Amino acid sequence: MSLQELYKGAKIIETIENYALAEDSSFQIQETDSSKLYWFYTDEEFWKNVIAEPTKYWGQKINLYKFVVSNWIARVPGLYWSSTSEVVRQHEQEDIAIQSEHWLEFYPPGKSKKVMGGVGTLLLPPTEDGKTLMSISAGCNASVGIPILCFPEVIDQLKIKQGDCVVIREAKWQPMDTSWASKFASTQGIPRGYLLIDSIDKIEVFEKDCPIVYHPFSLMEYEYQDSLFYDFVYVTADSKVADVDSKIQSFFKNYAKKDGRYGEYLLNPNIVNPIFDSRYSSPLELTHASEKAKLNLLYERIRGVHFKGISIEQLIIKLPQFYQSSISVKTLAKNIGFNVSLFVEDSAVSMSSQLINKCIEKEMIESLIDRVAMEYPQIFN
């Protein structure tokens, strides 16, 4: 369990850092050679190909058939489809709080597994010139979908809205200027892009008013039995449900107090119109100079909760079981940004300890954990 707490702590810090980048998106149209045309029919097919060969698809024309539009986009689009995420999402019976024929609710640690594995969506405001970042999904699930950047004239002429089932024709897959937080390998390897819908011939509305689910999420700081905890929280929302925003608000409010928790949400998923109280209502708030010191204190509290001595001791034991040579340990160190000349050549066990100690000294333990989890996710199960 303690190794899972290490991983959770790393993902909490990753989430806060990438949340701060959510609105930091520059949509400069790049002129590229787009002589090739690619067809995709599922979310998985698209993302597995794009993640495997990101440079191959930049600037290329993409066709998609019968994908449903959502106003919400995944926290990190494509994260759901990484091999690591699939392992992380797996839950145990002890993670389940309530289960019925049609309903499943997790305790906070169970919800954390799902969000760390790619479940969770944000609602972003339009840009100053009216462009809107939305998502489309063949599986009617915004957490697994593909971002599209719609120009205002396209939205106005075709009345594009959530629930539209669309066909995408020859839309270019474009990179954003800002990539995901570079210190986290799990998201660094996922291309941050969107399909450019800059004219009405790029999108056709095939059917209206289709259901699509999305997953507003947050990070909760809470007290339970005189201890401090951090966990992710999300709820599954259905676009066809009446008065869905009030139901989302009610869920988050009740969940924060449920089972004797005294919770406060740190992040708000609806940046257009926040639907529950949170410490930060938008990514821009995290970038203010006045908040930097507070964020550093928050990171220290998170590290204090999740990077405890017993967890580190278990990591010291586990790491050499997977990185069994000095070369593999040095490669790991290099991959997270260390100069390998800083390490004294020794056994894998000794060099693993050196690496962990240096990560603690440099406050880089979350980068180490994230890289290890991407390469050997089974360590943290």
CSV table of C-alpha atoms in Angstrom, one decimal:
chain,number,residue,atom,x,y,z
A,1,MET,CA,0.0,0.0,0.0
A,2,SER,CA,2.8,2.4,0.9
A,3,LEU,CA,4.3,2.2,-2.6
A,4,GLN,CA,0.9,3.0,-4.1
A,5,GLU,CA,1.0,6.1,-1.8
A,6,LEU,CA,4.3,7.1,-3.3
A,7,TYR,CA,2.8,6.9,-6.8
A,8,LYS,CA,-0.3,8.8,-5.8
A,9,GLY,CA,1.8,11.6,-4.3
A,10,ALA,CA,3.7,11.9,-7.5
A,11,LYS,CA,0.5,12.0,-9.6
A,12,ILE,CA,-1.0,14.6,-7.4
A,13,ILE,CA,1.9,17.0,-7.9
A,14,GLU,CA,1.8,16.2,-11.7
A,15,THR,CA,-1.9,17.0,-11.8
A,16,ILE,CA,-1.5,20.3,-10.1
A,17,GLU,CA,1.4,21.3,-12.4
A,18,ASN,CA,-0.4,20.2,-15.6
A,19,TYR,CA,-3.7,21.9,-14.4
A,20,ALA,CA,-1.7,25.1,-14.3
A,21,LEU,CA,-0.9,24.6,-18.0
A,22,ALA,CA,-4.5,23.8,-19.0
A,23,GLU,CA,-5.3,27.3,-20.3
A,24,ASP,CA,-1.7,28.0,-21.4
A,25,SER,CA,-2.5,27.0,-25.0
A,26,SER,CA,-1.3,28.9,-28.0
A,27,PHE,CA,-3.1,27.9,-31.2
A,28,GLN,CA,-0.7,29.0,-34.0
A,29,ILE,CA,-1.6,27.3,-37.2
A,30,GLN,CA,1.4,25.6,-38.7
A,31,GLU,CA,1.8,25.1,-42.5
A,32,THR,CA,2.9,21.5,-43.0
A,33,ASP,CA,3.1,19.0,-45.7
A,34,SER,CA,-0.3,17.2,-45.3
A,35,SER,CA,-0.2,14.9,-48.3
A,36,LYS,CA,-1.3,11.9,-46.3
A,37,LEU,CA,-4.8,11.2,-45.1
A,38,TYR,CA,-5.5,8.9,-42.1
A,39,TRP,CA,-8.8,7.3,-41.1
A,40,PHE,CA,-9.7,6.4,-37.6
A,41,TYR,CA,-12.8,4.8,-36.3
A,42,THR,CA,-12.3,4.6,-32.5
A,43,ASP,CA,-10.7,6.7,-29.8
A,44,GLU,CA,-8.3,3.9,-28.9
A,45,GLU,CA,-7.1,3.4,-32.5
A,46,PHE,CA,-6.4,7.2,-32.9
A,47,TRP,CA,-4.5,7.5,-29.6
A,48,LYS,CA,-2.5,4.3,-29.8
A,49,ASN,CA,-1.2,5.4,-33.2
A,50,VAL,CA,-0.5,9.0,-32.3
A,51,ILE,CA,1.2,8.1,-29.0
A,52,ALA,CA,3.4,5.5,-30.6
A,53,GLU,CA,4.5,7.8,-33.5
A,54,PRO,CA,3.7,11.4,-32.5
A,55,THR,CA,5.8,13.1,-35.2
A,56,LYS,CA,4.3,11.1,-38.0
A,57,TYR,CA,0.9,12.6,-37.5
A,58,TRP,CA,1.7,16.3,-36.9
A,59,GLY,CA,0.1,18.4,-39.6
A,60,GLN,CA,-1.5,15.4,-41.3
A,61,LYS,CA,-5.2,15.2,-42.3
A,62,ILE,CA,-7.4,13.1,-40.2
A,63,ASN,CA,-10.8,11.6,-41.0
A,64,LEU,CA,-13.1,10.4,-38.2
A,65,TYR,CA,-16.5,8.8,-38.5
A,66,LYS,CA,-19.4,9.2,-36.0
A,67,PHE,CA,-17.7,10.8,-33.0
A,68,VAL,CA,-19.8,12.6,-30.4
A,69,VAL,CA,-18.9,16.1,-29.3
A,70,SER,CA,-18.5,17.2,-25.7
A,71,ASN,CA,-17.8,20.6,-24.2
A,72,TRP,CA,-15.4,18.8,-21.8
A,73,ILE,CA,-11.9,17.6,-22.6
A,74,ALA,CA,-9.7,15.1,-20.8
A,75,ARG,CA,-7.4,16.5,-18.2
A,76,VAL,CA,-4.5,15.2,-20.3
A,77,PRO,CA,-6.0,14.0,-23.6
A,78,GLY,CA,-4.7,10.5,-24.5
A,79,LEU,CA,-3.5,9.7,-21.0
A,80,TYR,CA,-6.2,7.1,-20.6
A,81,TRP,CA,-4.8,5.1,-23.5
A,82,SER,CA,-1.2,4.7,-22.2
A,83,SER,CA,-0.2,1.2,-21.1
A,84,THR,CA,0.7,2.5,-17.6
A,85,SER,CA,-2.8,4.1,-17.2
A,86,GLU,CA,-4.5,0.8,-17.9
A,87,VAL,CA,-2.6,-0.8,-15.0
A,88,VAL,CA,-3.2,2.1,-12.6
A,89,ARG,CA,-7.0,2.2,-13.2
A,90,GLN,CA,-7.4,-1.4,-11.9
A,91,HIS,CA,-9.3,-1.3,-8.6
A,92,GLU,CA,-9.7,-3.8,-5.7
A,93,GLN,CA,-12.9,-4.8,-3.9
A,94,GLU,CA,-11.7,-2.7,-0.9
A,95,ASP,CA,-11.8,0.4,-3.1
A,96,ILE,CA,-15.6,0.1,-3.6
A,97,ALA,CA,-17.8,2.1,-1.2
A,98,ILE,CA,-21.2,1.3,-2.7
A,99,GLN,CA,-22.1,-1.1,-5.4
A,100,SER,CA,-25.5,-2.0,-6.9
A,101,GLU,CA,-26.7,-3.3,-10.3
A,102,HIS,CA,-26.5,0.2,-11.9
A,103,TRP,CA,-24.2,2.2,-9.5
A,104,LEU,CA,-20.6,2.0,-8.3
A,105,GLU,CA,-19.0,4.5,-5.9
A,106,PHE,CA,-15.4,4.3,-4.8
A,107,TYR,CA,-13.8,5.4,-1.6
A,108,PRO,CA,-11.2,8.3,-2.2
A,109,PRO,CA,-8.3,5.9,-2.9
A,110,GLY,CA,-10.4,4.1,-5.5
A,111,LYS,CA,-11.3,7.3,-7.2
A,112,SER,CA,-7.7,8.3,-7.2
A,113,LYS,CA,-6.8,5.2,-9.2
A,114,LYS,CA,-9.3,6.1,-11.9
A,115,VAL,CA,-8.1,9.7,-12.2
A,116,MET,CA,-4.5,8.8,-12.2
A,117,GLY,CA,-5.4,6.3,-15.0
A,118,GLY,CA,-6.8,9.0,-17.2
A,119,VAL,CA,-10.4,9.6,-16.0
A,120,GLY,CA,-11.2,13.2,-15.5
A,121,THR,CA,-12.3,16.2,-17.6
A,122,LEU,CA,-12.1,20.0,-17.7
A,123,LEU,CA,-14.3,22.6,-19.3
A,124,LEU,CA,-12.2,25.4,-20.7
A,125,PRO,CA,-13.3,28.9,-21.8
A,126,PRO,CA,-13.1,30.1,-25.5
A,127,THR,CA,-9.9,32.0,-26.5
A,128,GLU,CA,-10.0,35.8,-26.9
A,129,ASP,CA,-10.8,35.4,-30.6
A,130,GLY,CA,-13.7,32.9,-29.9
A,131,LYS,CA,-12.0,29.6,-30.7
A,132,THR,CA,-13.3,26.8,-28.5
A,133,LEU,CA,-11.4,23.6,-27.5
A,134,MET,CA,-13.9,20.7,-27.3
A,135,SER,CA,-13.5,17.0,-27.6
A,136,ILE,CA,-15.0,14.2,-29.7
A,137,SER,CA,-15.3,10.5,-28.8
A,138,ALA,CA,-16.5,7.5,-30.7
A,139,GLY,CA,-17.1,5.8,-27.3
A,140,CYS,CA,-19.3,8.8,-26.1
A,141,ASN,CA,-16.8,9.4,-23.3
A,142,ALA,CA,-15.0,12.7,-23.0
A,143,SER,CA,-12.2,11.3,-20.8
A,144,VAL,CA,-11.0,9.1,-23.7
A,145,GLY,CA,-11.7,11.5,-26.6
A,146,ILE,CA,-9.8,13.7,-29.0
A,147,PRO,CA,-9.5,17.5,-28.7
A,148,ILE,CA,-10.9,19.6,-31.5
A,149,LEU,CA,-10.4,23.4,-31.9
A,150,CYS,CA,-13.5,24.9,-33.4
A,151,PHE,CA,-13.5,28.3,-35.0
A,152,PRO,CA,-16.4,30.6,-34.0
A,153,GLU,CA,-17.8,30.8,-37.5
A,154,VAL,CA,-18.0,27.0,-37.6
A,155,ILE,CA,-19.8,26.8,-34.3
A,156,ASP,CA,-22.2,29.6,-35.3
A,157,GLN,CA,-23.1,28.2,-38.8
A,158,LEU,CA,-23.5,24.6,-37.9
A,159,LYS,CA,-24.7,25.2,-34.3
A,160,ILE,CA,-22.1,22.7,-33.0
A,161,LYS,CA,-22.9,21.7,-29.4
A,162,GLN,CA,-22.5,18.9,-27.0
A,163,GLY,CA,-24.2,15.7,-28.1
A,164,ASP,CA,-23.7,16.2,-31.8
A,165,CYS,CA,-22.5,13.1,-33.6
A,166,VAL,CA,-20.1,14.3,-36.3
A,167,VAL,CA,-18.0,13.2,-39.2
A,168,ILE,CA,-14.5,14.9,-39.4
A,169,ARG,CA,-13.1,15.4,-42.9
A,170,GLU,CA,-9.4,16.2,-43.5
A,171,ALA,CA,-8.9,18.1,-40.3
A,172,LYS,CA,-5.2,18.7,-39.5
A,173,TRP,CA,-3.7,17.4,-36.3
A,174,GLN,CA,-1.9,20.4,-34.9
A,175,PRO,CA,0.5,20.7,-31.9
A,176,MET,CA,0.0,23.3,-29.2
A,177,ASP,CA,2.9,25.6,-28.4
A,178,THR,CA,3.0,24.4,-24.7
A,179,SER,CA,3.7,20.8,-23.9
A,180,TRP,CA,2.7,19.0,-20.7
A,181,ALA,CA,5.0,19.4,-17.7
A,182,SER,CA,8.3,18.2,-18.8
A,183,LYS,CA,9.5,16.6,-15.6
A,184,PHE,CA,6.8,13.9,-15.7
A,185,ALA,CA,7.5,11.2,-18.1
A,186,SER,CA,4.0,9.8,-18.1
A,187,THR,CA,2.5,12.9,-19.7
A,188,GLN,CA,5.7,14.2,-21.4
A,189,GLY,CA,5.3,11.4,-23.9
A,190,ILE,CA,1.8,12.3,-24.8
A,191,PRO,CA,1.5,14.7,-27.7
A,192,ARG,CA,-0.5,17.8,-26.8
A,193,GLY,CA,-2.5,18.6,-29.9
A,194,TYR,CA,-5.9,19.1,-31.4
A,195,LEU,CA,-7.8,18.7,-34.7
A,196,LEU,CA,-8.2,22.0,-36.4
A,197,ILE,CA,-11.8,22.7,-37.4
A,198,ASP,CA,-11.4,26.0,-39.2
A,199,SER,CA,-14.1,25.7,-41.8
A,200,ILE,CA,-17.5,24.0,-42.1
A,201,ASP,CA,-16.3,21.5,-44.7
A,202,LYS,CA,-14.1,19.9,-41.9
A,203,ILE,CA,-17.1,18.8,-39.9
A,204,GLU,CA,-20.5,17.4,-40.6
A,205,VAL,CA,-23.2,17.0,-38.0
A,206,PHE,CA,-24.6,13.5,-38.6
A,207,GLU,CA,-27.0,13.3,-35.7
A,208,LYS,CA,-28.1,15.5,-32.9
A,209,ASP,CA,-28.6,15.1,-29.1
A,210,CYS,CA,-26.6,12.0,-28.5
A,211,PRO,CA,-25.6,11.1,-24.9
A,212,ILE,CA,-22.0,11.5,-23.8
A,213,VAL,CA,-20.4,11.1,-20.4
A,214,TYR,CA,-17.8,13.3,-18.9
A,215,HIS,CA,-16.0,13.3,-15.6
A,216,PRO,CA,-15.6,16.5,-13.6
A,217,PHE,CA,-12.7,15.9,-11.2
A,218,SER,CA,-10.8,17.6,-8.4
A,219,LEU,CA,-8.1,17.0,-5.8
A,220,MET,CA,-9.4,16.9,-2.2
A,221,GLU,CA,-7.4,17.7,0.9
A,222,TYR,CA,-9.2,16.2,3.9
A,223,GLU,CA,-8.9,15.1,7.4
A,224,TYR,CA,-9.9,11.7,8.6
A,225,GLN,CA,-9.3,10.2,12.0
A,226,ASP,CA,-6.9,13.0,12.9
A,227,SER,CA,-4.7,12.5,9.8
A,228,LEU,CA,-4.3,14.6,6.7
A,229,PHE,CA,-4.9,13.0,3.3
A,230,TYR,CA,-4.9,13.9,-0.4
A,231,ASP,CA,-7.1,12.1,-3.0
A,232,PHE,CA,-8.6,12.6,-6.3
A,233,VAL,CA,-12.4,12.8,-6.6
A,234,TYR,CA,-14.5,12.6,-9.8
A,235,VAL,CA,-18.1,12.0,-10.8
A,236,THR,CA,-19.5,10.5,-13.9
A,237,ALA,CA,-21.9,13.0,-15.5
A,238,ASP,CA,-24.3,12.2,-18.4
A,239,SER,CA,-25.2,14.9,-20.8
A,240,LYS,CA,-28.7,13.7,-21.1
A,241,VAL,CA,-29.5,14.0,-17.4
A,242,ALA,CA,-31.7,17.0,-16.5
A,243,ASP,CA,-30.1,19.7,-14.2
A,244,VAL,CA,-26.8,17.9,-14.4
A,245,ASP,CA,-24.7,20.8,-13.0
A,246,SER,CA,-26.7,21.0,-9.8
A,247,LYS,CA,-26.3,17.2,-9.4
A,248,ILE,CA,-22.5,17.5,-9.9
A,249,GLN,CA,-22.4,20.3,-7.3
A,250,SER,CA,-24.4,18.3,-4.8
A,251,PHE,CA,-22.2,15.2,-5.3
A,252,PHE,CA,-18.9,17.1,-4.6
A,253,LYS,CA,-20.4,18.9,-1.7
A,254,ASN,CA,-21.7,15.8,0.0
A,255,TYR,CA,-18.6,13.6,-0.8
A,256,ALA,CA,-16.3,16.1,0.9
A,257,LYS,CA,-18.1,15.6,4.2
A,258,LYS,CA,-19.1,11.9,3.8
A,259,ASP,CA,-17.8,9.3,6.3
A,260,GLY,CA,-16.5,11.9,8.6
A,261,ARG,CA,-14.2,13.6,6.1
A,262,TYR,CA,-13.6,17.3,6.4
A,263,GLY,CA,-12.5,18.0,2.8
A,264,GLU,CA,-11.6,21.0,0.7
A,265,TYR,CA,-11.3,20.8,-3.0
A,266,LEU,CA,-8.1,22.3,-4.5
A,267,LEU,CA,-9.0,22.5,-8.2
A,268,ASN,CA,-12.1,23.3,-10.2
A,269,PRO,CA,-12.8,21.4,-13.4
A,270,ASN,CA,-15.3,23.9,-14.8
A,271,ILE,CA,-13.1,26.9,-15.6
A,272,VAL,CA,-16.0,28.7,-17.4
A,273,ASN,CA,-18.5,28.6,-14.6
A,274,PRO,CA,-17.2,26.9,-11.4
A,275,ILE,CA,-19.8,24.5,-10.1
A,276,PHE,CA,-18.5,23.9,-6.6
A,277,ASP,CA,-16.2,25.7,-4.2
A,278,SER,CA,-12.5,25.1,-4.6
A,279,ARG,CA,-9.2,26.7,-3.4
A,280,TYR,CA,-8.3,27.5,-7.1
A,281,SER,CA,-11.0,28.2,-9.6
A,282,SER,CA,-8.8,28.4,-12.7
A,283,PRO,CA,-5.3,27.4,-13.9
A,284,LEU,CA,-4.4,31.1,-14.2
A,285,GLU,CA,-4.6,31.5,-10.4
A,286,LEU,CA,-1.8,29.0,-10.0
A,287,THR,CA,0.5,31.1,-12.1
A,288,HIS,CA,0.3,34.3,-10.0
A,289,ALA,CA,3.5,35.2,-8.2
A,290,SER,CA,1.6,35.5,-5.0
A,291,GLU,CA,0.5,31.9,-5.2
A,292,LYS,CA,3.9,30.4,-5.9
A,293,ALA,CA,5.0,30.3,-2.2
A,294,LYS,CA,1.6,28.8,-1.3
A,295,LEU,CA,2.0,26.1,-3.9
A,296,ASN,CA,5.4,25.2,-2.7
A,297,LEU,CA,4.0,24.8,0.8
A,298,LEU,CA,1.2,22.6,-0.6
A,299,TYR,CA,3.8,20.5,-2.4
A,300,GLU,CA,5.7,20.1,0.8
A,301,ARG,CA,2.5,18.9,2.6
A,302,ILE,CA,1.7,16.5,-0.2
A,303,ARG,CA,5.3,15.1,0.0
A,304,GLY,CA,5.0,14.9,3.8
A,305,VAL,CA,1.8,12.8,3.5
A,306,HIS,CA,2.8,10.5,0.7
A,307,PHE,CA,6.6,10.3,0.7
A,308,LYS,CA,7.0,8.9,4.2
A,309,GLY,CA,10.0,6.9,5.4
A,310,ILE,CA,8.5,3.5,5.2
A,311,SER,CA,7.4,4.1,1.6
A,312,ILE,CA,10.9,5.3,0.6
A,313,GLU,CA,12.4,2.2,2.3
A,314,GLN,CA,10.2,0.0,0.2
A,315,LEU,CA,11.3,1.8,-2.9
A,316,ILE,CA,14.9,1.3,-2.0
A,317,ILE,CA,14.2,-2.5,-1.7
A,318,LYS,CA,12.1,-2.7,-4.9
A,319,LEU,CA,14.0,-0.5,-7.3
A,320,PRO,CA,17.1,-2.9,-7.7
A,321,GLN,CA,14.7,-5.8,-8.4
A,322,PHE,CA,13.8,-4.0,-11.7
A,323,TYR,CA,16.9,-2.0,-12.4
A,324,GLN,CA,19.4,-4.8,-11.9
A,325,SER,CA,22.6,-3.3,-13.2
A,326,SER,CA,24.5,-0.1,-12.7
A,327,ILE,CA,23.9,0.8,-16.4
A,328,SER,CA,20.2,0.6,-16.0
A,329,VAL,CA,20.2,2.7,-12.8
A,330,LYS,CA,22.4,5.3,-14.6
A,331,THR,CA,20.0,5.3,-17.6
A,332,LEU,CA,17.1,5.9,-15.2
A,333,ALA,CA,19.0,8.8,-13.5
A,334,LYS,CA,19.8,10.4,-16.9
A,335,ASN,CA,16.2,10.1,-18.0
A,336,ILE,CA,15.0,12.2,-15.1
A,337,GLY,CA,17.6,14.8,-15.6
A,338,PHE,CA,20.7,13.9,-13.5
A,339,ASN,CA,24.3,14.0,-14.6
A,340,VAL,CA,25.4,10.4,-14.2
A,341,SER,CA,28.9,11.5,-13.3
A,342,LEU,CA,27.5,12.5,-9.9
A,343,PHE,CA,27.1,8.8,-9.1
A,344,VAL,CA,29.7,6.5,-7.6
A,345,GLU,CA,30.0,3.3,-9.7
A,346,ASP,CA,28.8,0.4,-7.6
A,347,SER,CA,26.2,-2.4,-7.5
A,348,ALA,CA,22.6,-1.8,-8.6
A,349,VAL,CA,21.5,-1.8,-5.0
A,350,SER,CA,24.0,0.9,-3.9
A,351,MET,CA,23.4,3.0,-7.0
A,352,SER,CA,19.6,2.8,-6.5
A,353,SER,CA,20.0,4.2,-3.0
A,354,GLN,CA,22.3,7.0,-4.3
A,355,LEU,CA,19.7,7.9,-6.9
A,356,ILE,CA,16.8,7.9,-4.4
A,357,ASN,CA,18.9,10.1,-2.0
A,358,LYS,CA,19.7,12.6,-4.7
A,359,CYS,CA,16.0,12.8,-5.7
A,360,ILE,CA,15.1,13.5,-2.1
A,361,GLU,CA,17.8,16.2,-1.8
A,362,LYS,CA,16.7,17.9,-5.1
A,363,GLU,CA,12.9,17.4,-4.4
A,364,MET,CA,12.7,15.2,-7.5
A,365,ILE,CA,11.3,12.1,-6.0
A,366,GLU,CA,8.0,12.6,-7.9
A,367,SER,CA,9.9,12.6,-11.2
A,368,LEU,CA,11.7,9.4,-10.3
A,369,ILE,CA,8.4,7.7,-9.3
A,370,ASP,CA,6.6,8.8,-12.4
A,371,ARG,CA,9.4,7.5,-14.7
A,372,VAL,CA,9.6,4.2,-12.9
A,373,ALA,CA,5.9,3.8,-13.0
A,374,MET,CA,5.9,4.4,-16.7
A,375,GLU,CA,8.6,1.7,-17.3
A,376,TYR,CA,7.5,-0.8,-14.6
A,377,PRO,CA,3.9,0.0,-13.4
A,378,GLN,CA,3.7,-3.3,-11.6
A,379,ILE,CA,6.1,-2.0,-8.9
A,380,PHE,CA,3.3,0.1,-7.5
A,381,ASN,CA,0.6,-2.5,-7.4
